[in-house]
Amino acid sequence: MADRPLNIDLLRRSPFFAAAGEAAMARLLRPSFTQQLPRGAVLFEQHEMPNFLHLLLAGSVGLQARDEAGTETTVEIFGAGELFLAPAAILGLPYLVSGAALTDVRVLMIPADLFREGIAADPALSRAAIELLSRHWRLMVDQVVDLKLRSSERRVARFLARRVPEEAGAGVAALPEPRTAIAARLGMTPETLSRALNALEAQGAIRMSSREAHILDRARLLQGRAR
Amino acid sequence: MADRPLNIDLLRRSPFFAAAGEAAMARLLRPSFTQQLPRGAVLFEQHEMPNFLHLLLAGSVGLQARDEAGTETTVEIFGAGELFLAPAAILGLPYLVSGAALTDVRVLMIPADLFREGIAADPALSRAAIELLSRHWRLMVDQVVDLKLRSSERRVARFLARRVPEEAGAGVAALPEPRTAIAARLGMTPETLSRALNALEAQGAIRMSSREAHILDRARLLQGRAR
DNA sequence: AAAGTGCCTTGATCCAGATCAACGAACGGC
DNA sequence: GCCGTTCGTTGATCTGGATCAAGGCACTTT
């Protein structure tokens, strides 16, 4: 079933399987297998037909979209525990975006057809899918609002804050993925991202080291220099 | 059941009920009623708990979000035939956005609890919800890509093109909603929208009159001045 | 250890689109 | 039919962030 023992607990805690329940989880897991992929690997390509659902066990994956001119952005970055059936998998439509490993990753591959059958048959599973989709819709709405009405510095601040437990006043946000991808996810250039991080550091809200940000004061970080 | 005869055919053709099937439709319609609201009316308010699902029968509704500072944007504009269960209704969570009538509207009000029960019980209905959510997720992804990598003029062009049948070379795009709302939906100021429309007219791709745009050459409109 | 090779930051300049400020046109109220 | 009010356009200016162009570093590769 897997080419290496897989962390059942992580799965159980993932928002999706928590909603789907043990039974559905067991059923989906039986024919699934895990895969280890290096940074840069492409999990699926825009316009392809989906054969698998991907549940991320470790690492980060970026959903990337290319426009007609060939320029690319990162639409969203997902971390461990997330299932992204870029709804394609459910609907049986071609992927709207590509999925690329932004770090080395370990993914659970769930056969898409099996999943589609499961959804039709098992109300708990379809309920879980509905919740997942709703959550993902909200993520995108949040991002649209962010892009439309917040400055790049604010977007960076919020991005960092989201990487640390909700109620913590301080903490460490890991940033294992390349700056380019983070910048794209935030709708800015790497240069602007770099400058925004500097500014936040100058304000005393964070302290940067190469692949992580120490958040010194979450509240201050979020409210900005509006002192 | 309704305070005025309602166009069953429009409902049947709406993407949601088309997927849900006649039976589910009939069941949901029985306790529902329609409402006629003037431009500016608020269908639901951000942070409120959802009591109804809204199926738009006529007019346009804008999903608006306010940030902490109080500035407002339009996240999406929906037209006749659309059902927007700003997923809140499904999940039983407070609305993430407000819904405002951008024109005079006629809406079918479907009790949310009834809908939630229906989803749990009827596979066809939950299937329809999944499809709706997937479609709406894709709309938002599209918009994020638009905002991240296209200029305001391109966004306007695409917005107009989407308001005319896919395969038509020419046609009329109605723009009944206030310019301010359209501009916000497109992530720009009314001034910029106005100038973009002028530019597209100068390129000979469209001809504007106050509340509609005549699209003279859809292909040209979409490709831009890259002549 | 030297020489690549990515990846990130820093600095200088530029520009699309925001902002500010009138101005005009459509519309409902009386 | 006039008047205030709301909504859209136009023009002038300003600016956040993009773009362009070098540098640092931290890695592998030899």
CSV table of N, CA and C in Angstrom, one decimal, chain A residues 63 65 67-68 71-75 86-88 90-91 93-97 119-120 123 126-127 129-131 133-134 136-138 140-145 147-150 158 184-187, chain B residues 63 65 67-68 71-75 86-88 90-91 93-97 119-120 123 126-127 129-131 133-134 136-138 140-145 147-150 158 184-187:
chain,number,residue,atom,x,y,z
A,63,LEU,N,0.4,25.7,-6.7
A,63,LEU,CA,-0.5,25.6,-7.8
A,63,LEU,C,0.0,26.7,-8.8
A,65,ALA,N,-0.2,28.8,-12.5
A,65,ALA,CA,-1.0,29.0,-13.8
A,65,ALA,C,-0.1,29.8,-14.7
A,67,ASP,N,-0.3,32.0,-18.3
A,67,ASP,CA,-1.3,32.7,-19.2
A,67,ASP,C,-0.8,32.4,-20.6
A,68,GLU,N,-1.6,32.9,-21.6
A,68,GLU,CA,-1.3,32.7,-23.0
A,68,GLU,C,0.1,33.1,-23.4
A,71,THR,N,3.8,33.7,-19.1
A,71,THR,CA,4.2,34.1,-17.8
A,71,THR,C,3.5,33.2,-16.8
A,72,GLU,N,4.2,32.9,-15.7
A,72,GLU,CA,3.6,32.0,-14.7
A,72,GLU,C,3.5,32.7,-13.3
A,73,THR,N,2.4,32.3,-12.6
A,73,THR,CA,2.3,32.7,-11.2
A,73,THR,C,1.9,31.5,-10.4
A,74,THR,N,2.1,31.7,-9.1
A,74,THR,CA,1.7,30.7,-8.1
A,74,THR,C,0.4,31.2,-7.6
A,75,VAL,N,-0.6,30.4,-7.8
A,75,VAL,CA,-2.0,30.7,-7.3
A,75,VAL,C,-2.1,30.5,-5.8
A,86,ALA,N,-7.5,20.0,-7.1
A,86,ALA,CA,-7.9,21.1,-8.0
A,86,ALA,C,-9.1,20.6,-8.7
A,87,PRO,N,-10.3,21.0,-8.3
A,87,PRO,CA,-11.6,20.4,-8.5
A,87,PRO,C,-11.7,19.6,-9.8
A,88,ALA,N,-10.7,19.8,-10.6
A,88,ALA,CA,-10.7,18.9,-11.8
A,88,ALA,C,-10.9,17.5,-11.5
A,90,ILE,N,-12.5,16.0,-9.2
A,90,ILE,CA,-13.9,15.6,-8.9
A,90,ILE,C,-14.7,15.7,-10.2
A,91,LEU,N,-14.6,16.7,-10.9
A,91,LEU,CA,-15.5,16.9,-12.1
A,91,LEU,C,-15.0,16.2,-13.3
A,93,LEU,N,-12.6,17.2,-15.2
A,93,LEU,CA,-12.2,18.2,-16.2
A,93,LEU,C,-10.7,18.3,-16.2
A,94,PRO,N,-10.1,18.9,-17.2
A,94,PRO,CA,-8.7,19.1,-17.2
A,94,PRO,C,-8.3,20.1,-16.2
A,95,TYR,N,-7.1,19.9,-15.6
A,95,TYR,CA,-6.6,20.8,-14.6
A,95,TYR,C,-6.6,22.2,-15.1
A,96,LEU,N,-6.9,23.1,-14.2
A,96,LEU,CA,-6.9,24.6,-14.5
A,96,LEU,C,-5.5,25.1,-14.2
A,97,VAL,N,-4.7,24.4,-13.4
A,97,VAL,CA,-3.4,24.9,-12.9
A,97,VAL,C,-2.5,23.7,-12.9
A,119,ILE,N,-17.3,9.3,-3.8
A,119,ILE,CA,-18.1,10.5,-3.6
A,119,ILE,C,-19.6,10.2,-3.9
A,120,ALA,N,-19.8,9.5,-5.0
A,120,ALA,CA,-21.1,9.2,-5.4
A,120,ALA,C,-21.8,8.3,-4.4
A,123,PRO,N,-22.0,9.3,1.5
A,123,PRO,CA,-22.4,10.7,1.9
A,123,PRO,C,-21.3,11.4,2.8
A,126,SER,N,-18.7,12.7,0.5
A,126,SER,CA,-19.1,13.8,-0.4
A,126,SER,C,-19.3,15.0,0.5
A,127,ARG,N,-19.7,14.8,1.7
A,127,ARG,CA,-19.7,15.9,2.7
A,127,ARG,C,-18.3,16.5,2.9
A,129,ALA,N,-15.9,16.4,0.8
A,129,ALA,CA,-15.4,17.1,-0.4
A,129,ALA,C,-16.1,18.5,-0.4
A,130,ILE,N,-17.3,18.6,0.0
A,130,ILE,CA,-18.0,19.9,0.0
A,130,ILE,C,-17.3,20.8,1.0
A,131,GLU,N,-16.9,20.3,2.1
A,131,GLU,CA,-16.3,21.2,3.1
A,131,GLU,C,-14.9,21.6,2.5
A,133,LEU,N,-14.0,21.9,-0.6
A,133,LEU,CA,-14.2,22.9,-1.6
A,133,LEU,C,-14.5,24.3,-1.1
A,134,SER,N,-15.4,24.2,-0.1
A,134,SER,CA,-15.8,25.5,0.5
A,134,SER,C,-14.6,26.2,1.1
A,136,HIS,N,-11.5,25.9,0.3
A,136,HIS,CA,-10.6,26.4,-0.7
A,136,HIS,C,-11.2,27.6,-1.4
A,137,TRP,N,-12.5,27.6,-1.6
A,137,TRP,CA,-13.1,28.8,-2.2
A,137,TRP,C,-12.9,30.0,-1.3
A,138,ARG,N,-13.0,29.8,0.0
A,138,ARG,CA,-12.7,30.9,0.9
A,138,ARG,C,-11.3,31.4,0.8
A,140,MET,N,-9.4,31.4,-1.7
A,140,MET,CA,-9.3,32.2,-2.9
A,140,MET,C,-9.9,33.6,-2.7
A,141,VAL,N,-11.1,33.6,-2.1
A,141,VAL,CA,-11.7,34.9,-1.9
A,141,VAL,C,-10.8,35.8,-1.0
A,142,ASP,N,-10.3,35.2,0.0
A,142,ASP,CA,-9.3,35.9,0.8
A,142,ASP,C,-8.2,36.5,0.0
A,143,GLN,N,-7.7,35.7,-0.9
A,143,GLN,CA,-6.6,36.2,-1.7
A,143,GLN,C,-7.0,37.3,-2.6
A,144,VAL,N,-8.2,37.2,-3.2
A,144,VAL,CA,-8.6,38.3,-4.1
A,144,VAL,C,-8.8,39.6,-3.3
A,145,VAL,N,-9.3,39.5,-2.1
A,145,VAL,CA,-9.5,40.7,-1.3
A,145,VAL,C,-8.1,41.3,-1.0
A,147,LEU,N,-5.3,41.0,-2.6
A,147,LEU,CA,-4.7,41.6,-3.8
A,147,LEU,C,-5.4,42.9,-4.2
A,148,LYS,N,-6.7,43.0,-3.9
A,148,LYS,CA,-7.4,44.2,-4.3
A,148,LYS,C,-7.2,45.3,-3.4
A,149,LEU,N,-7.1,45.0,-2.1
A,149,LEU,CA,-7.0,46.2,-1.2
A,149,LEU,C,-5.9,46.2,-0.2
A,150,ARG,N,-4.9,45.4,-0.3
A,150,ARG,CA,-3.8,45.6,0.6
A,150,ARG,C,-2.5,45.8,-0.1
A,158,ARG,N,0.7,39.4,6.5
A,158,ARG,CA,-0.4,38.5,6.7
A,158,ARG,C,0.0,37.1,6.4
A,184,ALA,N,5.4,35.2,-6.0
A,184,ALA,CA,4.3,35.0,-7.0
A,184,ALA,C,3.0,34.7,-6.3
A,185,ARG,N,3.1,33.9,-5.2
A,185,ARG,CA,1.8,33.6,-4.5
A,185,ARG,C,1.2,34.9,-4.0
A,186,LEU,N,2.1,35.8,-3.6
A,186,LEU,CA,1.7,37.1,-3.0
A,186,LEU,C,1.4,38.2,-4.0
A,187,GLY,N,1.6,37.9,-5.3
A,187,GLY,CA,1.3,38.8,-6.3
A,187,GLY,C,2.3,40.0,-6.4
B,63,LEU,N,-20.8,40.4,-4.7
B,63,LEU,CA,-20.3,39.9,-3.4
B,63,LEU,C,-19.2,40.9,-3.0
B,65,ALA,N,-16.6,42.6,0.0
B,65,ALA,CA,-15.8,42.4,1.2
B,65,ALA,C,-15.3,43.7,1.7
B,67,ASP,N,-12.5,45.3,4.4
B,67,ASP,CA,-11.3,44.9,5.2
B,67,ASP,C,-11.4,45.7,6.5
B,68,GLU,N,-10.5,45.4,7.4
B,68,GLU,CA,-10.6,46.1,8.7
B,68,GLU,C,-10.6,47.6,8.7
B,71,THR,N,-12.5,49.8,3.8
B,71,THR,CA,-12.6,49.9,2.4
B,71,THR,C,-13.3,48.7,1.8
B,72,GLU,N,-14.0,48.8,0.7
B,72,GLU,CA,-14.8,47.8,0.2
B,72,GLU,C,-14.4,47.4,-1.2
B,73,THR,N,-14.5,46.1,-1.5
B,73,THR,CA,-14.3,45.7,-2.9
B,73,THR,C,-15.4,44.8,-3.3
B,74,THR,N,-15.6,44.6,-4.6
B,74,THR,CA,-16.5,43.6,-5.1
B,74,THR,C,-15.7,42.4,-5.5
B,75,VAL,N,-15.9,41.3,-4.9
B,75,VAL,CA,-15.2,40.1,-5.2
B,75,VAL,C,-15.7,39.4,-6.4
B,86,ALA,N,-22.6,31.5,-1.0
B,86,ALA,CA,-21.4,31.8,-0.4
B,86,ALA,C,-21.2,30.8,0.7
B,87,PRO,N,-20.4,29.7,0.3
B,87,PRO,CA,-20.3,28.4,1.0
B,87,PRO,C,-20.8,28.5,2.5
B,88,ALA,N,-20.8,29.6,3.0
B,88,ALA,CA,-21.3,29.8,4.4
B,88,ALA,C,-22.6,29.0,4.6
B,90,ILE,N,-23.7,26.4,3.3
B,90,ILE,CA,-23.5,24.9,3.4
B,90,ILE,C,-22.9,24.6,4.7
B,91,LEU,N,-21.8,25.3,5.0
B,91,LEU,CA,-21.0,24.9,6.2
B,91,LEU,C,-21.7,25.4,7.5
B,93,LEU,N,-21.4,28.5,8.5
B,93,LEU,CA,-20.4,29.5,9.0
B,93,LEU,C,-20.9,30.9,8.6
B,94,PRO,N,-20.5,31.9,9.3
B,94,PRO,CA,-20.8,33.3,9.0
B,94,PRO,C,-20.3,33.6,7.6
B,95,TYR,N,-21.1,34.4,6.9
B,95,TYR,CA,-20.7,34.9,5.6
B,95,TYR,C,-19.4,35.5,5.6
B,96,LEU,N,-18.6,35.3,4.5
B,96,LEU,CA,-17.3,35.9,4.4
B,96,LEU,C,-17.4,37.2,3.7
B,97,VAL,N,-18.5,37.4,2.9
B,97,VAL,CA,-18.7,38.6,2.1
B,97,VAL,C,-20.1,39.0,2.3
B,119,ILE,N,-28.9,18.3,1.1
B,119,ILE,CA,-27.5,17.8,0.7
B,119,ILE,C,-27.1,16.6,1.4
B,120,ALA,N,-27.5,16.4,2.7
B,120,ALA,CA,-27.1,15.2,3.4
B,120,ALA,C,-27.9,14.0,2.9
B,123,PRO,N,-28.1,12.4,-2.9
B,123,PRO,CA,-26.8,12.4,-3.6
B,123,PRO,C,-26.8,13.4,-4.8
B,126,SER,N,-26.2,16.8,-3.6
B,126,SER,CA,-24.9,17.1,-3.1
B,126,SER,C,-23.9,17.1,-4.2
B,127,ARG,N,-24.1,16.3,-5.2
B,127,ARG,CA,-23.4,16.3,-6.4
B,127,ARG,C,-23.4,17.7,-7.1
B,129,ALA,N,-24.1,20.5,-5.6
B,129,ALA,CA,-23.4,21.4,-4.8
B,129,ALA,C,-21.9,21.4,-5.0
B,130,ILE,N,-21.4,20.1,-5.2
B,130,ILE,CA,-19.9,20.0,-5.5
B,130,ILE,C,-19.6,20.6,-6.8
B,131,GLU,N,-20.4,20.4,-7.8
B,131,GLU,CA,-20.1,21.0,-9.1
B,131,GLU,C,-20.2,22.6,-9.0
B,133,LEU,N,-19.6,24.4,-6.4
B,133,LEU,CA,-18.4,24.9,-5.6
B,133,LEU,C,-17.2,24.8,-6.5
B,134,SER,N,-17.1,23.8,-7.2
B,134,SER,CA,-15.9,23.6,-8.1
B,134,SER,C,-15.9,24.8,-9.1
B,136,HIS,N,-17.2,27.7,-8.9
B,136,HIS,CA,-17.0,28.9,-8.2
B,136,HIS,C,-15.5,29.0,-7.8
B,137,TRP,N,-14.9,27.9,-7.4
B,137,TRP,CA,-13.5,27.9,-7.1
B,137,TRP,C,-12.7,28.3,-8.3
B,138,ARG,N,-13.1,27.8,-9.4
B,138,ARG,CA,-12.4,28.1,-10.7
B,138,ARG,C,-12.5,29.5,-11.1
B,140,MET,N,-12.7,32.0,-9.1
B,140,MET,CA,-11.8,32.7,-8.2
B,140,MET,C,-10.4,32.5,-8.6
B,141,VAL,N,-10.0,31.3,-9.0
B,141,VAL,CA,-8.7,31.1,-9.5
B,141,VAL,C,-8.4,32.0,-10.7
B,142,ASP,N,-9.4,31.9,-11.6
B,142,ASP,CA,-9.2,32.8,-12.8
B,142,ASP,C,-9.0,34.2,-12.5
B,143,GLN,N,-9.7,34.7,-11.5
B,143,GLN,CA,-9.6,36.1,-11.1
B,143,GLN,C,-8.3,36.4,-10.5
B,144,VAL,N,-7.8,35.5,-9.7
B,144,VAL,CA,-6.5,35.7,-9.1
B,144,VAL,C,-5.4,35.7,-10.2
B,145,VAL,N,-5.5,34.8,-11.1
B,145,VAL,CA,-4.5,34.9,-12.2
B,145,VAL,C,-4.6,36.2,-13.0
B,147,LEU,N,-5.6,39.1,-11.9
B,147,LEU,CA,-5.1,40.2,-11.1
B,147,LEU,C,-3.6,40.1,-11.1
B,148,LYS,N,-3.0,38.9,-11.1
B,148,LYS,CA,-1.6,38.8,-10.9
B,148,LYS,C,-0.9,39.0,-12.2
B,149,LEU,N,-1.5,38.7,-13.3
B,149,LEU,CA,-0.6,38.8,-14.5
B,149,LEU,C,-1.2,39.5,-15.7
B,150,ARG,N,-2.3,40.2,-15.5
B,150,ARG,CA,-2.8,41.0,-16.6
B,150,ARG,C,-3.0,42.4,-16.3
B,158,ARG,N,-11.2,41.2,-21.2
B,158,ARG,CA,-11.7,39.8,-20.9
B,158,ARG,C,-13.1,39.9,-20.2
B,184,ALA,N,-14.4,47.8,-9.2
B,184,ALA,CA,-14.0,47.0,-8.0
B,184,ALA,C,-13.8,45.6,-8.3
B,185,ARG,N,-14.8,45.0,-9.0
B,185,ARG,CA,-14.7,43.6,-9.4
B,185,ARG,C,-13.4,43.3,-10.2
B,186,LEU,N,-13.0,44.3,-11.0
B,186,LEU,CA,-11.8,44.1,-11.8
B,186,LEU,C,-10.5,44.6,-11.1
B,187,GLY,N,-10.7,45.0,-9.9
B,187,GLY,CA,-9.5,45.4,-9.2
B,187,GLY,C,-8.8,46.7,-9.7
